[in-house]
């Protein structure tokens, strides 16, 4: 029998090797059941001591900077296997007058089964049963738990949470069963320490555990389900999901399983590698009798065109008529234009204020751009108002909403769009809002700008000679011009049938410029507040939009 106690005893000496290098952990002593973690005194130890120390160390925990006033274990549902029992659980964290919920499944790992470092690194406590010992750890890093989740999804399992918390529902689409996954399918962790946690099973499925739990329809599940059902091929298709439905019938997404895409990396990393190859090619011309270099810049331009085509295809699908209110489009009207003008002007004013504050820390060329922008303040506000009016009539629809090269996978040279979650810190309803599709277009164009800036700042640029610098500048300039043009042209061709109702002939151009200005202003604010050394990148981008926009059309 397991007796529920909390102590600070050390593990027996024969256990030191398995947990060597770990910080001192509290030992919880259980009688019999995992559910006893929810009862005093272990629950008190978890809530008052263990979790307040554990949570700030996790990357997925959003409250690192503020105080933790209290932690509450909301519920615990027995799950898993006999040898690797798990409590599916959510915890509520109170701090700065707000309450936030996080998902943290507790897994029990016996000492004799500890054979990898990750369960030890993410352990919350030790656990003792008579002469047997082990760890209480984040269950997501336990392979039997991952397999159990997929089985439960295929079986359509339902589990009551108790405590008035509703019911856990495991659900799947038909293709999951066809993958024929079993206990021999390899489990590979992508990372357990991001804003969410992801794992690949059998190189066929990616299972993502949503750490921050909120009531309402989750855009990742909603967009994946809609695009998968519509047959859009260039995404990771929806396979399964786990949610808690509370007593008010509100869903809370806990996990989502999607098809794994065997890829060449995300488009950001791929672009950086290809740009470096383009620089090497320029520095090392091919000899007459040698095999010619592949044209790296042509590859980048070709990929930009493919990305524009795929984004356009997705937008065209999302703009199709539907009875689903969440995906029904409408043309923007005068009130939308007024909202854009007010909001984007305010964001630009904030950006210009921050540029003025950081001016003296910038190089002389950047200082000149700051001065020029400051002199144009009134004109910029008027310019934004004009663009907002000209953009009236453009469709408002569901979009990716946070699209950049890091949200695109390169799969056999093709572009696949991923991660429809939106900004995790924003409310779900805000992430599900309808926008102009040019919000996504502007995100990609600004990402091109950052990619070009990155190679000019690259730490791997060990050759600081004049020819090397010139080669980098030449490649960055060519990449920006060619990729922007290829992307915008391909997007335009793919969306030629998009039923925009522009009120003015310049509507499309105005929408593109308007949302690029919005993105550049956001980037300036972000860099000024988080990464001042990068402030020159969006500064040059904003100035370029104002002075030479026609070059990037």
XYZ file of C-alpha atoms in Angstrom:
553
model
C 0.000 0.000 0.000
C 1.021 3.571 -0.669
C 0.661 6.023 2.173
C 0.240 9.658 1.163
C 2.832 11.798 2.883
C 5.179 14.603 1.937
C 8.762 14.585 3.108
C 12.145 15.983 2.158
C 14.050 12.726 2.485
C 16.899 12.051 0.115
C 16.730 9.125 -2.266
C 18.620 5.969 -1.238
C 22.277 5.984 -2.228
C 21.662 3.417 -4.985
C 19.458 5.988 -6.731
C 22.034 8.791 -6.905
C 23.426 7.767 -10.272
C 20.026 7.929 -11.993
C 19.394 11.485 -10.830
C 22.945 12.790 -10.749
C 23.162 16.500 -11.498
C 19.541 17.192 -10.585
C 18.624 19.859 -8.048
C 17.451 18.578 -4.697
C 13.873 17.393 -5.088
C 11.132 16.982 -2.518
C 10.076 13.377 -1.981
C 6.352 12.562 -2.056
C 5.371 9.262 -0.473
C 2.214 7.661 -1.871
C 0.187 4.746 -0.540
C -1.580 3.413 -3.578
C -3.076 5.741 -6.170
C -1.837 8.605 -8.340
C -4.980 10.509 -7.375
C -3.520 10.915 -3.887
C -1.389 13.712 -5.327
C -4.600 15.761 -5.225
C -5.099 15.172 -1.508
C -3.379 16.730 1.506
C -0.579 16.760 2.442
C 0.911 16.058 -1.032
C -1.448 18.519 -2.713
C -0.344 21.198 -0.245
C 3.305 20.486 -0.986
C 2.692 20.609 -4.742
C 0.627 23.805 -4.635
C 2.630 25.732 -2.048
C 6.193 24.614 -2.673
C 6.938 22.432 -5.700
C 4.892 24.109 -8.451
C 5.726 27.760 -7.540
C 9.403 26.845 -7.943
C 8.920 24.590 -10.979
C 6.718 26.748 -13.216
C 8.989 29.819 -13.692
C 11.671 27.496 -15.108
C 9.392 26.328 -17.912
C 9.516 28.200 -21.189
C 5.791 27.659 -21.733
C 4.927 29.452 -18.492
C 3.906 33.040 -19.283
C 4.163 34.461 -15.761
C 7.934 34.316 -15.275
C 8.347 37.999 -14.500
C 5.524 38.464 -12.014
C 4.893 36.992 -8.573
C 2.971 33.748 -8.123
C 0.379 34.374 -5.445
C -1.180 30.912 -5.482
C -1.302 27.663 -7.447
C -4.357 25.421 -7.520
C -4.662 21.862 -8.844
C -7.963 22.054 -10.747
C -8.537 18.344 -11.357
C -6.719 15.084 -11.897
C -7.943 12.259 -14.145
C -6.276 8.858 -14.039
C -4.845 7.843 -17.388
C -1.921 5.950 -18.888
C -0.789 2.402 -18.242
C -0.374 0.267 -15.136
C 3.411 0.643 -15.238
C 3.369 4.340 -16.227
C 0.323 5.902 -14.534
C -0.570 9.498 -15.361
C -2.863 12.163 -13.972
C -4.226 14.386 -16.714
C -4.360 17.734 -14.979
C -4.709 21.480 -15.293
C -3.325 23.943 -12.803
C -4.539 27.464 -12.124
C -1.942 30.118 -11.354
C -2.912 33.349 -9.612
C -0.647 36.368 -9.974
C -1.010 40.123 -10.404
C -4.748 39.800 -9.926
C -5.228 37.414 -12.851
C -5.791 33.666 -13.094
C -4.289 31.579 -15.905
C -4.611 27.879 -16.571
C -1.881 25.568 -17.790
C -1.883 21.913 -18.711
C 0.640 19.804 -16.811
C 0.020 16.040 -16.850
C 1.744 14.301 -13.934
C 3.507 11.042 -14.778
C 5.008 8.483 -12.414
C 8.250 6.941 -13.652
C 9.765 4.067 -11.725
C 13.463 4.222 -10.945
C 14.235 1.119 -13.020
C 12.546 2.722 -16.058
C 14.589 5.946 -15.996
C 16.787 5.554 -19.079
C 16.732 9.028 -20.680
C 17.625 12.492 -19.410
C 14.445 14.376 -20.316
C 12.154 12.902 -17.625
C 14.806 13.743 -15.034
C 15.310 17.278 -16.330
C 11.560 17.969 -16.100
C 10.950 16.118 -12.835
C 8.835 17.849 -10.201
C 9.600 15.554 -7.291
C 10.835 12.168 -6.235
C 8.317 9.566 -5.175
C 8.664 6.690 -2.699
C 6.684 3.500 -2.203
C 8.187 1.418 0.600
C 11.621 0.476 -0.802
C 10.746 1.478 -4.369
C 11.484 4.936 -5.719
C 10.910 6.986 -8.853
C 10.009 10.421 -10.160
C 6.905 12.526 -10.660
C 7.608 14.255 -13.960
C 5.884 15.986 -16.853
C 4.063 13.021 -18.423
C 4.508 14.435 -21.917
C 8.108 13.203 -21.913
C 7.019 9.603 -21.236
C 6.626 7.540 -24.413
C 3.888 5.233 -23.007
C 1.774 8.314 -22.326
C 2.110 9.513 -25.930
C 1.030 6.129 -27.290
C -1.872 5.975 -24.829
C -3.159 9.354 -26.025
C -3.311 8.226 -29.664
C -5.046 4.965 -28.701
C -7.614 6.891 -26.657
C -8.272 9.200 -29.628
C -8.896 6.238 -31.925
C -11.230 4.714 -29.325
C -13.131 7.966 -28.776
C -12.526 7.796 -25.024
C -14.502 9.974 -22.605
C -13.315 10.674 -19.045
C -15.102 12.648 -16.350
C -12.941 15.286 -14.683
C -15.038 15.668 -11.530
C -14.935 18.854 -9.436
C -17.438 20.417 -11.834
C -14.724 20.607 -14.523
C -16.615 18.694 -17.213
C -15.369 15.875 -19.420
C -12.231 14.974 -21.365
C -12.952 13.962 -24.950
C -10.520 12.116 -27.218
C -11.448 12.378 -30.897
C -9.931 11.492 -34.257
C -10.400 11.595 -38.011
C -10.481 8.445 -40.144
C -6.918 8.791 -41.525
C -5.399 8.264 -38.053
C -6.402 4.585 -37.972
C -4.942 4.088 -41.435
C -1.464 5.042 -40.238
C -1.214 1.713 -38.338
C 0.894 3.096 -35.505
C 1.866 0.657 -32.764
C 4.074 0.332 -29.685
C 7.125 -0.092 -31.936
C 6.601 3.261 -33.678
C 9.472 5.572 -32.819
C 8.777 8.578 -30.589
C 10.933 11.638 -31.206
C 10.633 14.844 -29.191
C 10.954 18.081 -31.137
C 11.088 20.122 -27.972
C 9.433 19.919 -24.582
C 10.298 23.510 -23.739
C 8.520 25.776 -26.227
C 5.258 27.685 -25.776
C 3.687 24.292 -26.446
C 5.267 20.818 -26.466
C 5.513 18.624 -29.567
C 6.510 15.059 -30.361
C 6.715 13.017 -33.590
C 5.367 9.446 -33.610
C 6.494 7.004 -36.298
C 7.430 9.889 -38.599
C 3.695 10.043 -39.392
C 2.120 12.135 -36.634
C 2.990 15.293 -34.726
C 1.248 15.498 -31.354
C 1.183 18.962 -29.790
C 0.245 19.505 -26.146
C -1.302 22.949 -25.622
C 0.175 24.365 -22.418
C -1.895 27.526 -21.940
C -5.526 26.433 -21.669
C -8.378 28.793 -22.539
C -12.109 28.312 -23.008
C -13.437 28.649 -26.533
C -12.793 27.408 -30.052
C -9.055 27.140 -30.685
C -7.901 28.533 -34.064
C -5.306 25.792 -34.564
C -7.980 23.091 -34.373
C -10.590 25.132 -36.244
C -8.338 26.114 -39.160
C -6.764 22.650 -39.413
C -10.181 20.984 -39.468
C -11.571 23.393 -42.064
C -8.587 23.248 -44.426
C -8.219 19.477 -44.066
C -11.902 18.908 -44.831
C -11.618 21.222 -47.846
C -8.726 19.155 -49.189
C -6.005 21.811 -48.990
C -2.825 19.775 -49.406
C -0.124 22.224 -48.278
C -0.721 22.021 -44.542
C -0.208 19.416 -41.846
C -3.597 17.580 -41.947
C -5.713 17.154 -38.833
C -5.697 13.628 -37.383
C -6.923 13.832 -33.777
C -7.469 16.097 -30.798
C -8.162 16.076 -27.066
C -10.353 18.671 -25.403
C -12.068 19.302 -22.117
C -15.694 20.349 -22.445
C -16.776 22.170 -19.321
C -20.230 22.158 -17.754
C -21.150 25.273 -19.743
C -20.306 23.272 -22.931
C -17.265 25.436 -23.715
C -14.378 23.489 -25.307
C -10.815 23.777 -24.012
C -8.267 22.369 -26.476
C -5.606 20.281 -24.724
C -3.830 18.371 -27.516
C -3.887 18.217 -31.293
C -2.390 15.565 -33.608
C -1.533 16.430 -37.211
C 0.235 14.704 -40.055
C 4.027 14.847 -39.912
C 5.683 16.500 -42.897
C 9.107 15.098 -43.759
C 10.780 18.425 -44.418
C 14.016 20.231 -45.192
C 13.488 22.598 -42.281
C 11.442 25.735 -41.916
C 11.678 28.345 -44.639
C 13.623 30.741 -42.408
C 16.500 28.325 -41.821
C 16.362 27.059 -45.410
C 16.512 30.625 -46.725
C 19.503 31.468 -44.539
C 21.383 28.381 -45.726
C 20.569 29.075 -49.369
C 21.589 32.721 -49.069
C 24.943 31.656 -47.603
C 25.376 29.340 -50.585
C 24.561 32.217 -52.935
C 27.268 34.297 -51.261
C 29.831 31.496 -51.571
C 28.936 31.100 -55.248
C 29.588 34.790 -55.851
C 32.898 34.613 -53.993
C 34.052 31.464 -55.802
C 33.254 31.695 -59.519
C 33.130 28.347 -61.305
C 36.186 27.440 -63.319
C 35.651 26.773 -67.032
C 36.190 23.012 -66.684
C 34.270 22.643 -63.414
C 30.633 21.779 -62.972
C 28.625 25.008 -62.720
C 27.093 26.095 -59.424
C 23.395 25.647 -58.962
C 21.810 29.087 -58.942
C 20.970 29.618 -55.289
C 19.273 32.956 -55.938
C 17.077 31.330 -58.570
C 16.096 28.665 -56.024
C 15.127 31.387 -53.555
C 13.099 33.233 -56.171
C 11.409 29.997 -57.222
C 10.500 29.170 -53.640
C 9.130 32.678 -53.071
C 6.894 32.191 -56.092
C 5.711 28.816 -54.783
C 5.012 30.344 -51.385
C 2.984 33.110 -53.012
C 1.059 30.526 -55.022
C 0.308 28.303 -51.992
C -0.732 31.234 -49.836
C -2.981 32.466 -52.632
C -4.528 29.021 -53.039
C -5.248 28.837 -49.328
C -6.757 32.327 -49.289
C -8.926 31.493 -52.301
C -10.213 28.413 -50.490
C -10.894 30.421 -47.322
C -12.788 32.987 -49.415
C -15.141 30.387 -50.916
C -18.844 30.632 -50.037
C -19.777 28.719 -46.882
C -22.591 28.356 -44.382
C -20.045 28.333 -41.565
C -20.268 31.771 -39.974
C -16.726 31.470 -38.613
C -15.424 31.360 -42.217
C -17.943 33.540 -44.040
C -16.304 36.531 -45.728
C -17.534 40.080 -46.177
C -16.182 43.168 -47.943
C -14.697 45.811 -45.693
C -16.691 48.986 -45.288
C -16.142 52.587 -44.195
C -16.107 51.674 -40.509
C -13.328 49.138 -41.155
C -11.322 51.772 -43.004
C -11.760 54.181 -40.110
C -10.656 51.493 -37.656
C -7.547 50.730 -39.716
C -6.642 54.401 -40.027
C -6.988 54.988 -36.291
C -5.230 51.809 -35.175
C -2.330 51.839 -37.637
C -1.721 55.569 -37.143
C -1.509 54.969 -33.391
C 0.920 52.079 -33.900
C 3.054 54.192 -36.217
C 3.071 57.099 -33.746
C 4.253 54.726 -31.026
C 6.971 53.399 -33.369
C 8.180 56.907 -34.259
C 8.313 57.869 -30.579
C 10.481 54.836 -29.852
C 12.745 55.617 -32.799
C 13.280 59.111 -31.407
C 14.176 57.648 -28.004
C 16.719 55.229 -29.522
C 18.077 57.554 -32.213
C 21.418 58.284 -30.564
C 22.250 54.577 -30.339
C 21.871 54.046 -34.080
C 24.482 54.454 -36.840
C 24.609 57.726 -38.771
C 22.697 56.397 -41.796
C 19.891 55.123 -39.558
C 19.826 58.415 -37.642
C 19.236 60.231 -40.919
C 16.279 57.929 -41.663
C 14.835 58.561 -38.198
C 15.095 62.322 -38.725
C 13.422 62.066 -42.116
C 10.544 60.010 -40.711
C 10.058 62.416 -37.806
C 9.691 65.291 -40.265
C 6.985 63.346 -42.107
C 4.814 62.518 -39.050
C 1.776 64.519 -40.125
C 2.099 63.416 -43.710
C 2.360 59.761 -42.675
C -0.850 59.926 -40.686
C -2.622 61.434 -43.696
C -1.054 58.838 -45.986
C -2.357 56.000 -43.804
C -5.864 57.480 -43.812
C -5.793 57.683 -47.609
C -4.605 54.079 -47.915
C -7.316 52.886 -45.528
C -10.003 54.582 -47.644
C -8.539 53.199 -50.886
C -8.457 49.660 -49.396
C -12.205 49.693 -48.689
C -14.100 46.825 -50.267
C -11.351 44.273 -49.827
C -12.477 40.980 -48.329
C -12.314 40.350 -44.605
C -11.777 36.645 -43.973
C -10.001 34.066 -41.868
C -6.262 34.176 -42.452
C -3.165 32.632 -40.926
C -2.649 35.808 -38.914
C 0.961 35.276 -37.843
C 2.651 34.272 -41.079
C 6.394 34.524 -41.611
C 9.123 32.259 -42.978
C 9.375 30.422 -39.655
C 5.734 29.299 -40.082
C 6.452 27.628 -43.426
C 8.040 24.228 -43.952
C 10.101 23.366 -47.030
C 8.934 19.931 -48.199
C 10.698 18.649 -51.334
C 11.094 22.246 -52.439
C 7.423 23.066 -51.911
C 5.913 25.394 -49.282
C 3.648 24.058 -46.527
C 1.948 26.427 -44.080
C 1.911 25.457 -40.411
C 0.988 26.732 -36.937
C -2.422 28.399 -37.168
C -2.495 29.013 -33.419
C -1.834 32.747 -33.609
C -0.199 34.682 -30.801
C -0.591 32.548 -27.627
C -0.766 35.635 -25.407
C -3.831 36.999 -27.224
C -7.419 35.894 -26.427
C -8.829 33.108 -28.592
C -11.555 35.330 -30.054
C -8.956 37.878 -31.154
C -6.967 35.101 -32.808
C -10.113 33.960 -34.643
C -10.912 37.426 -35.970
C -11.268 38.097 -39.696
C -8.662 40.227 -41.444
C -7.584 41.333 -44.857
C -5.608 38.556 -46.574
C -2.906 41.152 -47.111
C -2.088 40.793 -43.428
C -0.539 37.422 -44.331
C 1.068 38.810 -47.486
C 2.715 41.630 -45.540
C 4.014 39.174 -42.939
C 5.895 37.237 -45.616
C 7.259 40.358 -47.316
C 8.585 41.702 -44.037
C 10.096 38.281 -43.298
C 12.041 38.507 -46.583
C 13.439 41.808 -45.295
C 14.607 40.178 -42.069
C 16.179 37.276 -43.954
C 18.220 39.687 -46.048
C 19.257 41.636 -42.963
C 20.297 38.435 -41.223
C 22.927 37.546 -43.790
C 24.414 41.034 -43.500
C 24.678 40.546 -39.720
C 25.508 36.849 -39.792
C 27.889 35.729 -37.083
C 29.232 33.141 -39.506
C 30.545 35.883 -41.773
C 34.173 35.338 -40.819
C 35.459 36.874 -44.030
C 35.258 40.604 -43.328
C 37.136 41.664 -46.450
C 35.761 44.266 -48.790
C 34.851 41.733 -51.512
C 33.023 39.569 -48.939
C 30.965 42.496 -47.683
C 30.166 43.531 -51.219
C 29.081 39.988 -52.103
C 26.748 39.878 -49.105
C 25.238 43.253 -49.946
C 24.819 42.264 -53.584
C 23.131 38.959 -52.701
C 20.852 40.593 -50.123
C 19.782 43.253 -52.627
C 19.134 40.734 -55.407
C 17.317 38.361 -53.067
C 14.977 41.066 -51.812
C 14.126 42.384 -55.258
C 13.636 38.981 -56.887
C 11.814 37.272 -54.021
C 9.418 40.140 -53.363
C 8.525 40.371 -57.023
C 8.144 36.593 -57.461
C 6.035 36.228 -54.319
C 3.653 39.122 -55.038
C 3.256 38.170 -58.713
C 2.509 34.515 -57.908
C 0.091 35.483 -55.163
C -1.724 37.823 -57.523
C -2.078 35.121 -60.182
C -3.337 32.576 -57.632
C -5.942 34.994 -56.264
C -7.099 36.512 -59.541
C -10.584 35.106 -58.878
C -10.741 36.437 -55.308
C -14.081 38.287 -55.022
C -12.760 41.551 -53.602
C -15.091 44.502 -54.086
C -12.529 47.303 -54.228
C -14.123 50.742 -54.183
C -11.132 52.289 -55.933
C -8.826 51.074 -58.687
C -5.823 51.336 -56.361
C -7.474 49.166 -53.686
C -5.184 46.155 -53.931
C -1.985 48.201 -53.932
C -3.286 50.310 -51.048
C -4.151 47.237 -48.933
C -0.720 45.762 -49.516
C 1.055 48.968 -48.515
C -1.254 49.626 -45.563
C -0.652 46.271 -43.907
C 3.079 46.330 -44.639
C 3.204 49.678 -42.832
C 1.309 48.145 -39.933
C 3.748 45.232 -39.767
C 6.822 47.467 -39.945
C 5.468 49.678 -37.144
C 4.842 46.585 -35.014
C 8.394 45.354 -35.688
C 9.902 48.691 -34.653
C 8.001 48.587 -31.362
C 9.023 44.999 -30.741
C 12.710 45.544 -31.518
C 12.896 48.762 -29.492
C 11.437 47.020 -26.455
C 13.162 43.648 -26.809
C 16.085 43.700 -29.254
C 17.354 47.270 -29.791
C 20.372 46.081 -31.773
C 17.950 44.984 -34.532
C 16.025 48.257 -34.654
C 17.699 49.350 -37.886
C 16.079 46.473 -39.808
C 12.422 47.535 -39.499
C 13.512 51.189 -39.562
C 14.997 50.767 -43.037
C 11.951 48.719 -43.995
C 9.534 51.430 -42.908
C 11.501 54.159 -44.642
C 11.632 52.063 -47.796
C 7.877 51.601 -47.754
C 7.349 55.335 -47.515
C 9.921 56.416 -50.090
C 10.321 53.604 -52.639
C 7.278 51.367 -52.332
C 6.985 50.865 -56.058
C 10.254 48.889 -56.156
C 8.724 46.066 -54.067
C 5.518 45.661 -56.076
